[in-house]
C-alpha positions as a LaTeX table, in Angstrom:
\begin{tabular}{lrrr}
\hline
Residue & $x$ (\AA) & $y$ (\AA) & $z$ (\AA) \\
\hline
Met1 & $-34.37$ & 24.57 & 15.10 \\
Ser2 & $-32.07$ & 26.43 & 12.76 \\
Thr3 & $-28.84$ & 24.93 & 11.49 \\
Pro4 & $-25.74$ & 26.41 & 13.19 \\
Asn5 & $-23.74$ & 28.74 & 10.99 \\
Tyr6 & $-20.25$ & 27.64 & 10.06 \\
Ser7 & $-17.92$ & 28.22 & 7.15 \\
Leu8 & $-17.17$ & 25.59 & 4.55 \\
Asp9 & $-13.82$ & 27.31 & 3.99 \\
Val10 & $-12.25$ & 25.04 & 6.61 \\
Tyr11 & $-12.81$ & 22.07 & 4.29 \\
Lys12 & $-11.79$ & 23.67 & 1.00 \\
Ile13 & $-8.55$ & 22.30 & $-0.43$ \\
Pro14 & $-6.23$ & 24.88 & $-2.04$ \\
Arg15 & $-5.94$ & 24.17 & $-5.74$ \\
Ser16 & $-2.18$ & 23.63 & $-5.50$ \\
Leu17 & $-2.74$ & 20.86 & $-2.94$ \\
Val18 & $-5.46$ & 18.95 & $-4.78$ \\
Asp19 & $-4.22$ & 15.47 & $-5.72$ \\
Val20 & $-6.92$ & 14.11 & $-8.03$ \\
Glu21 & $-5.28$ & 10.70 & $-8.30$ \\
Ala22 & $-4.98$ & 10.28 & $-4.54$ \\
Leu23 & $-8.61$ & 11.29 & $-4.01$ \\
Ala24 & $-9.82$ & 8.89 & $-6.70$ \\
Gln25 & $-7.72$ & 6.04 & $-5.32$ \\
Gln26 & $-9.00$ & 6.55 & $-1.78$ \\
Ala27 & $-12.64$ & 6.70 & $-2.87$ \\
Ser28 & $-12.14$ & 3.62 & $-5.05$ \\
Arg29 & $-10.72$ & 1.69 & $-2.11$ \\
Tyr30 & $-13.91$ & 2.24 & $-0.12$ \\
Leu31 & $-16.04$ & 1.38 & $-3.16$ \\
Lys32 & $-14.09$ & $-1.80$ & $-3.91$ \\
Ile33 & $-14.45$ & $-2.99$ & $-0.32$ \\
Ala34 & $-18.17$ & $-2.23$ & $-0.33$ \\
Ala35 & $-18.68$ & $-4.00$ & $-3.68$ \\
Glu36 & $-16.65$ & $-7.07$ & $-2.68$ \\
Asp37 & $-18.29$ & $-7.48$ & 0.72 \\
Thr38 & $-21.77$ & $-6.83$ & $-0.64$ \\
Glu39 & $-21.31$ & $-9.50$ & $-3.31$ \\
Phe40 & $-19.80$ & $-12.03$ & $-0.91$ \\
Leu41 & $-22.49$ & $-11.49$ & 1.71 \\
Ser42 & $-25.24$ & $-11.81$ & $-0.89$ \\
His43 & $-24.44$ & $-15.53$ & $-0.98$ \\
His44 & $-25.13$ & $-15.76$ & 2.76 \\
Ala45 & $-28.22$ & $-13.57$ & 2.93 \\
Thr46 & $-29.84$ & $-15.05$ & 6.02 \\
Arg47 & $-26.71$ & $-14.96$ & 8.16 \\
Arg48 & $-25.80$ & $-11.54$ & 6.73 \\
Asp49 & $-29.09$ & $-10.06$ & 7.87 \\
Glu50 & $-28.68$ & $-11.58$ & 11.33 \\
Leu51 & $-25.18$ & $-10.16$ & 11.67 \\
Ile52 & $-26.24$ & $-6.72$ & 10.47 \\
Ala53 & $-29.05$ & $-6.68$ & 13.04 \\
Glu54 & $-26.58$ & $-7.72$ & 15.74 \\
Leu55 & $-24.10$ & $-5.03$ & 14.72 \\
Tyr56 & $-26.67$ & $-2.27$ & 14.87 \\
Arg57 & $-27.85$ & $-3.36$ & 18.29 \\
Arg58 & $-24.44$ & $-2.54$ & 19.71 \\
Pro59 & $-24.23$ & 0.71 & 21.70 \\
Gly60 & $-22.64$ & 3.50 & 19.70 \\
Val61 & $-23.03$ & 1.82 & 16.29 \\
Lys62 & $-25.11$ & 4.01 & 14.00 \\
Pro63 & $-27.28$ & 2.12 & 11.46 \\
Asn64 & $-27.02$ & 5.02 & 9.03 \\
Ala65 & $-24.16$ & 6.36 & 6.91 \\
Asn66 & $-25.33$ & 9.97 & 7.13 \\
Pro67 & $-22.13$ & 12.05 & 7.53 \\
Asp68 & $-23.90$ & 14.39 & 9.95 \\
Leu69 & $-24.09$ & 11.54 & 12.47 \\
Phe70 & $-20.32$ & 11.11 & 12.49 \\
Val71 & $-18.86$ & 14.56 & 11.85 \\
Pro72 & $-20.51$ & 17.50 & 13.64 \\
Leu73 & $-20.98$ & 20.78 & 11.82 \\
Gly74 & $-17.57$ & 22.40 & 11.57 \\
Gly75 & $-15.86$ & 19.23 & 12.84 \\
Asp76 & $-12.75$ & 17.53 & 11.46 \\
Pro77 & $-13.60$ & 14.48 & 9.27 \\
Asp78 & $-10.11$ & 13.04 & 9.84 \\
Val79 & $-11.16$ & 12.34 & 13.41 \\
Tyr80 & $-13.36$ & 9.64 & 11.84 \\
Phe81 & $-11.09$ & 8.58 & 8.97 \\
Ile82 & $-7.98$ & 7.82 & 11.02 \\
Pro83 & $-9.52$ & 5.18 & 13.32 \\
Ala84 & $-11.91$ & 3.92 & 10.61 \\
Asn85 & $-9.08$ & 3.31 & 8.13 \\
Ala86 & $-7.07$ & 1.56 & 10.84 \\
Ala87 & $-10.05$ & $-0.65$ & 11.68 \\
Ile88 & $-10.53$ & $-1.53$ & 8.00 \\
Glu89 & $-6.86$ & $-2.51$ & 7.73 \\
Arg90 & $-7.09$ & $-4.78$ & 10.77 \\
Ile91 & $-9.83$ & $-6.89$ & 9.17 \\
Thr92 & $-8.49$ & $-6.91$ & 5.62 \\
Pro93 & $-8.75$ & $-9.50$ & 4.27 \\
Pro94 & $-11.79$ & $-10.50$ & 6.35 \\
Lys95 & $-11.69$ & $-14.00$ & 7.83 \\
Thr96 & $-15.33$ & $-14.33$ & 8.92 \\
Leu97 & $-18.77$ & $-13.14$ & 7.88 \\
Glu98 & $-18.79$ & $-10.95$ & 10.98 \\
Glu99 & $-15.69$ & $-9.16$ & 9.72 \\
Arg100 & $-17.26$ & $-8.79$ & 6.29 \\
Val101 & $-20.30$ & $-7.08$ & 7.78 \\
Lys102 & $-18.18$ & $-4.81$ & 9.96 \\
Arg103 & $-15.84$ & $-3.88$ & 7.10 \\
Leu104 & $-18.78$ & $-3.14$ & 4.80 \\
His105 & $-20.30$ & $-0.86$ & 7.44 \\
Leu106 & $-17.00$ & 0.98 & 7.92 \\
Ala107 & $-16.32$ & 1.38 & 4.20 \\
Ala108 & $-19.83$ & 2.57 & 3.34 \\
Thr109 & $-19.77$ & 5.13 & 6.14 \\
Ala110 & $-16.26$ & 6.29 & 5.21 \\
Met111 & $-17.30$ & 6.72 & 1.57 \\
Ser112 & $-20.28$ & 8.83 & 2.58 \\
Ile113 & $-18.13$ & 11.10 & 4.78 \\
Phe114 & $-15.35$ & 11.21 & 2.17 \\
Ser115 & $-17.79$ & 12.27 & $-0.56$ \\
Arg116 & $-19.25$ & 15.02 & 1.60 \\
Phe117 & $-16.14$ & 16.57 & 3.12 \\
Lys118 & $-13.27$ & 15.73 & 0.77 \\
Ile119 & $-15.12$ & 16.14 & $-2.52$ \\
Thr120 & $-18.33$ & 18.17 & $-2.25$ \\
Tyr121 & $-16.84$ & 20.61 & 0.27 \\
Gly122 & $-13.14$ & 20.13 & $-0.43$ \\
Leu123 & $-13.39$ & 20.81 & $-4.17$ \\
Leu124 & $-16.17$ & 23.37 & $-3.90$ \\
Asp125 & $-14.06$ & 26.04 & $-5.65$ \\
His126 & $-12.66$ & 23.65 & $-8.27$ \\
Pro127 & $-15.51$ & 22.08 & $-10.30$ \\
Asp128 & $-13.09$ & 21.14 & $-13.08$ \\
Leu129 & $-10.96$ & 19.15 & $-10.64$ \\
Glu130 & $-14.06$ & 17.50 & $-9.22$ \\
Met131 & $-14.97$ & 16.37 & $-12.73$ \\
Gln132 & $-11.47$ & 14.98 & $-13.19$ \\
Tyr133 & $-11.86$ & 13.12 & $-9.90$ \\
Gln134 & $-15.22$ & 11.65 & $-10.96$ \\
Arg135 & $-13.80$ & 10.48 & $-14.27$ \\
Arg136 & $-10.69$ & 8.96 & $-12.77$ \\
Arg137 & $-12.68$ & 7.17 & $-10.07$ \\
Thr138 & $-14.97$ & 5.72 & $-12.74$ \\
Gln139 & $-11.95$ & 4.53 & $-14.74$ \\
Ile140 & $-10.42$ & 2.83 & $-11.71$ \\
Met141 & $-13.65$ & 1.07 & $-10.79$ \\
Arg142 & $-14.35$ & 0.03 & $-14.38$ \\
Glu143 & $-10.95$ & $-1.64$ & $-14.64$ \\
Trp144 & $-11.36$ & $-3.30$ & $-11.23$ \\
Tyr145 & $-14.71$ & $-4.82$ & $-12.14$ \\
Lys146 & $-13.20$ & $-6.23$ & $-15.33$ \\
Thr147 & $-10.17$ & $-7.72$ & $-13.57$ \\
Glu148 & $-10.07$ & $-8.30$ & $-9.80$ \\
Phe149 & $-13.82$ & $-8.49$ & $-9.28$ \\
Ala150 & $-14.15$ & $-10.90$ & $-12.20$ \\
Leu151 & $-11.48$ & $-13.14$ & $-10.64$ \\
Leu152 & $-13.11$ & $-13.03$ & $-7.21$ \\
Phe153 & $-16.65$ & $-13.65$ & $-8.47$ \\
Pro154 & $-16.42$ & $-15.09$ & $-11.99$ \\
Glu155 & $-20.03$ & $-16.30$ & $-12.09$ \\
Ser156 & $-21.41$ & $-12.97$ & $-10.87$ \\
Ala157 & $-19.19$ & $-11.00$ & $-13.23$ \\
Ala158 & $-20.24$ & $-13.15$ & $-16.19$ \\
Ala159 & $-23.90$ & $-12.79$ & $-15.31$ \\
Lys160 & $-23.61$ & $-9.04$ & $-15.07$ \\
Arg161 & $-22.04$ & $-8.87$ & $-18.53$ \\
Met162 & $-24.82$ & $-10.92$ & $-20.10$ \\
Pro163 & $-27.68$ & $-9.00$ & $-21.74$ \\
Thr164 & $-30.79$ & $-9.41$ & $-19.63$ \\
Thr165 & $-34.44$ & $-8.56$ & $-20.03$ \\
Pro166 & $-35.45$ & $-6.03$ & $-17.35$ \\
Pro167 & $-37.86$ & $-7.60$ & $-14.83$ \\
Thr168 & $-41.51$ & $-6.75$ & $-15.24$ \\
Arg169 & $-42.77$ & $-4.55$ & $-12.44$ \\
Gly170 & $-46.35$ & $-3.49$ & $-12.10$ \\
His171 & $-45.54$ & 0.10 & $-11.17$ \\
Leu172 & $-43.11$ & 0.69 & $-14.02$ \\
Pro173 & $-44.32$ & 1.20 & $-17.59$ \\
Ser174 & $-42.91$ & $-0.92$ & $-20.39$ \\
Pro175 & $-40.11$ & 0.80 & $-22.29$ \\
Pro176 & $-41.56$ & 2.69 & $-25.26$ \\
Pro177 & $-40.57$ & 1.80 & $-28.83$ \\
Thr178 & $-37.30$ & 3.29 & $-29.94$ \\
Arg179 & $-37.79$ & 6.70 & $-31.47$ \\
Pro180 & $-34.92$ & 8.67 & $-33.01$ \\
Ala181 & $-36.19$ & 11.87 & $-31.45$ \\
Thr182 & $-35.79$ & 10.51 & $-27.91$ \\
Val183 & $-32.72$ & 8.32 & $-28.33$ \\
Ser184 & $-30.33$ & 11.20 & $-29.04$ \\
Arg185 & $-31.94$ & 13.97 & $-26.98$ \\
Arg186 & $-29.57$ & 15.43 & $-24.44$ \\
Val187 & $-30.64$ & 15.73 & $-20.84$ \\
Ser188 & $-31.41$ & 19.41 & $-20.37$ \\
Arg189 & $-30.77$ & 21.52 & $-17.30$ \\
Glu190 & $-34.50$ & 21.46 & $-16.64$ \\
Asp191 & $-34.47$ & 17.64 & $-16.91$ \\
Val192 & $-31.64$ & 17.43 & $-14.37$ \\
Asp193 & $-33.50$ & 19.59 & $-11.85$ \\
Glu194 & $-36.72$ & 17.64 & $-12.39$ \\
Phe195 & $-35.00$ & 14.28 & $-11.88$ \\
Leu196 & $-33.19$ & 15.36 & $-8.72$ \\
Asn197 & $-36.30$ & 16.98 & $-7.30$ \\
Asn198 & $-38.27$ & 13.81 & $-8.01$ \\
Pro199 & $-35.75$ & 10.93 & $-7.74$ \\
His200 & $-38.38$ & 8.24 & $-8.31$ \\
Thr201 & $-38.68$ & 9.41 & $-11.93$ \\
Leu202 & $-35.11$ & 8.18 & $-12.57$ \\
Ile203 & $-36.03$ & 4.56 & $-11.91$ \\
Gly204 & $-36.49$ & 2.65 & $-15.16$ \\
Lys205 & $-34.73$ & 5.25 & $-17.33$ \\
Arg206 & $-31.42$ & 4.66 & $-19.09$ \\
Phe207 & $-28.86$ & 7.25 & $-20.09$ \\
Val208 & $-25.64$ & 7.45 & $-22.07$ \\
His209 & $-22.93$ & 9.51 & $-20.38$ \\
Ser210 & $-20.83$ & 11.38 & $-22.94$ \\
Pro211 & $-18.78$ & 14.13 & $-21.27$ \\
Pro212 & $-17.15$ & 16.72 & $-23.55$ \\
Lys213 & $-13.54$ & 16.15 & $-24.54$ \\
Gly214 & $-11.61$ & 19.30 & $-23.78$ \\
Glu215 & $-8.08$ & 20.12 & $-24.80$ \\
Gly216 & $-5.56$ & 18.10 & $-22.85$ \\
Gln217 & $-8.15$ & 15.64 & $-21.57$ \\
Asp218 & $-8.27$ & 11.92 & $-22.17$ \\
Gln219 & $-9.69$ & 11.39 & $-25.63$ \\
Ser220 & $-10.61$ & 7.73 & $-25.13$ \\
Asp221 & $-14.12$ & 6.40 & $-24.58$ \\
Asp222 & $-13.42$ & 5.59 & $-20.91$ \\
Asp223 & $-15.69$ & 8.41 & $-19.75$ \\
Cys224 & $-18.63$ & 7.28 & $-21.86$ \\
Gly225 & $-21.21$ & 4.61 & $-21.24$ \\
Thr226 & $-24.77$ & 3.58 & $-20.50$ \\
Trp227 & $-25.98$ & 3.93 & $-16.94$ \\
His228 & $-29.15$ & 3.82 & $-14.87$ \\
Val229 & $-30.37$ & 4.19 & $-11.30$ \\
Thr230 & $-31.64$ & 0.97 & $-9.72$ \\
Ser231 & $-32.84$ & 2.41 & $-6.42$ \\
Tyr232 & $-32.51$ & 5.29 & $-4.01$ \\
Thr233 & $-32.95$ & 5.88 & $-0.31$ \\
Val234 & $-34.10$ & 8.96 & 1.54 \\
Arg235 & $-32.68$ & 10.26 & 4.80 \\
Val236 & $-33.73$ & 13.13 & 7.01 \\
Ala237 & $-30.66$ & 15.16 & 7.97 \\
Asp238 & $-30.26$ & 18.38 & 9.93 \\
Gly239 & $-29.99$ & 20.31 & 6.70 \\
Gly240 & $-33.06$ & 18.68 & 5.10 \\
Ile241 & $-33.72$ & 15.62 & 2.95 \\
Glu242 & $-30.79$ & 13.68 & 1.50 \\
His243 & $-30.86$ & 10.99 & $-1.19$ \\
Glu244 & $-28.45$ & 8.15 & $-1.85$ \\
Tyr245 & $-28.63$ & 6.48 & $-5.26$ \\
Gln246 & $-27.51$ & 3.04 & $-6.39$ \\
Val247 & $-26.13$ & 3.59 & $-9.88$ \\
Val248 & $-25.17$ & 0.92 & $-12.40$ \\
Leu249 & $-22.51$ & 1.93 & $-14.92$ \\
Glu250 & $-22.72$ & $-0.85$ & $-17.46$ \\
Ala251 & $-19.11$ & $-0.41$ & $-18.55$ \\
Leu252 & $-18.18$ & $-1.59$ & $-15.05$ \\
Gly253 & $-19.92$ & $-4.89$ & $-15.62$ \\
Gly254 & $-23.19$ & $-4.09$ & $-13.93$ \\
Gly255 & $-22.05$ & $-3.46$ & $-10.35$ \\
Ala256 & $-24.04$ & $-0.81$ & $-8.50$ \\
Leu257 & $-22.18$ & 2.11 & $-6.93$ \\
Pro258 & $-23.58$ & 4.36 & $-4.20$ \\
Met259 & $-23.73$ & 8.00 & $-5.27$ \\
Asp260 & $-25.04$ & 11.19 & $-3.78$ \\
Gly261 & $-27.10$ & 13.81 & $-5.56$ \\
Glu262 & $-24.14$ & 15.81 & $-6.83$ \\
Glu263 & $-22.54$ & 12.73 & $-8.37$ \\
Val264 & $-25.78$ & 11.86 & $-10.15$ \\
Arg265 & $-26.03$ & 15.48 & $-11.30$ \\
Tyr266 & $-22.55$ & 15.14 & $-12.78$ \\
Leu267 & $-23.66$ & 12.10 & $-14.78$ \\
Leu268 & $-26.94$ & 13.64 & $-15.91$ \\
Gln269 & $-25.53$ & 16.95 & $-17.11$ \\
Asp270 & $-23.44$ & 15.27 & $-19.83$ \\
Ser271 & $-25.87$ & 12.50 & $-20.76$ \\
Thr272 & $-28.38$ & 11.70 & $-23.46$ \\
Phe273 & $-31.53$ & 9.62 & $-23.12$ \\
Ala274 & $-30.95$ & 6.02 & $-24.20$ \\
Ala275 & $-33.48$ & 3.79 & $-25.90$ \\
\hline
\end{tabular}
């Protein structure tokens, strides 16, 4: 069955109306909620899994954050955001594990829809503004992990800052000896396409993100840092196969962030291979 034709123009934001800061703050709110609830629930794994199973047995609750399941082709994403944001507010701060699970589900789904419609589609004609959004969101999350997250979960934050030896896994080769030729090599356009076409090849590789510093842009090192993909999931959507990546930006203290393919492409295109 062919995908219905519709225009993405309905989602495009006119350049004069793009508020990079507001977009980054909204995305960061969903990410902060997801990170906080994920960490809290990790200390109650058995009950968490029971509650998640119960939630997804409820009629009308979709056990998948695929935007296509919530916003039909050509539909208005705000029809989801308005009630979802209100529901998140009602259970913030959460008082029970049940509310944690529900809030995590709402925030993860909202982030997926937000990324698709407000960023990928909304900024389709403004790649420079999308890059500014990505950088600002990273800055916000980096600061949050160093401050609020560290206060909420001091032991977890400390552990994530400690150097660790990667676990030995039978299906992953041991890291090769450091070689100057590979340490500084930039990720080429061909590398980017190969990685995104074969996401499993990203697992076990480390990169250093070093975006160019253009005139008028922030000249600090906030946009730079080592990162790697810890895992990815595959979904079958109406438009084909979609991937969601769990990405660790080490400057954020080791917390994993969910990213789609375009966000990983953004990181890869201005990265070098790390040791």
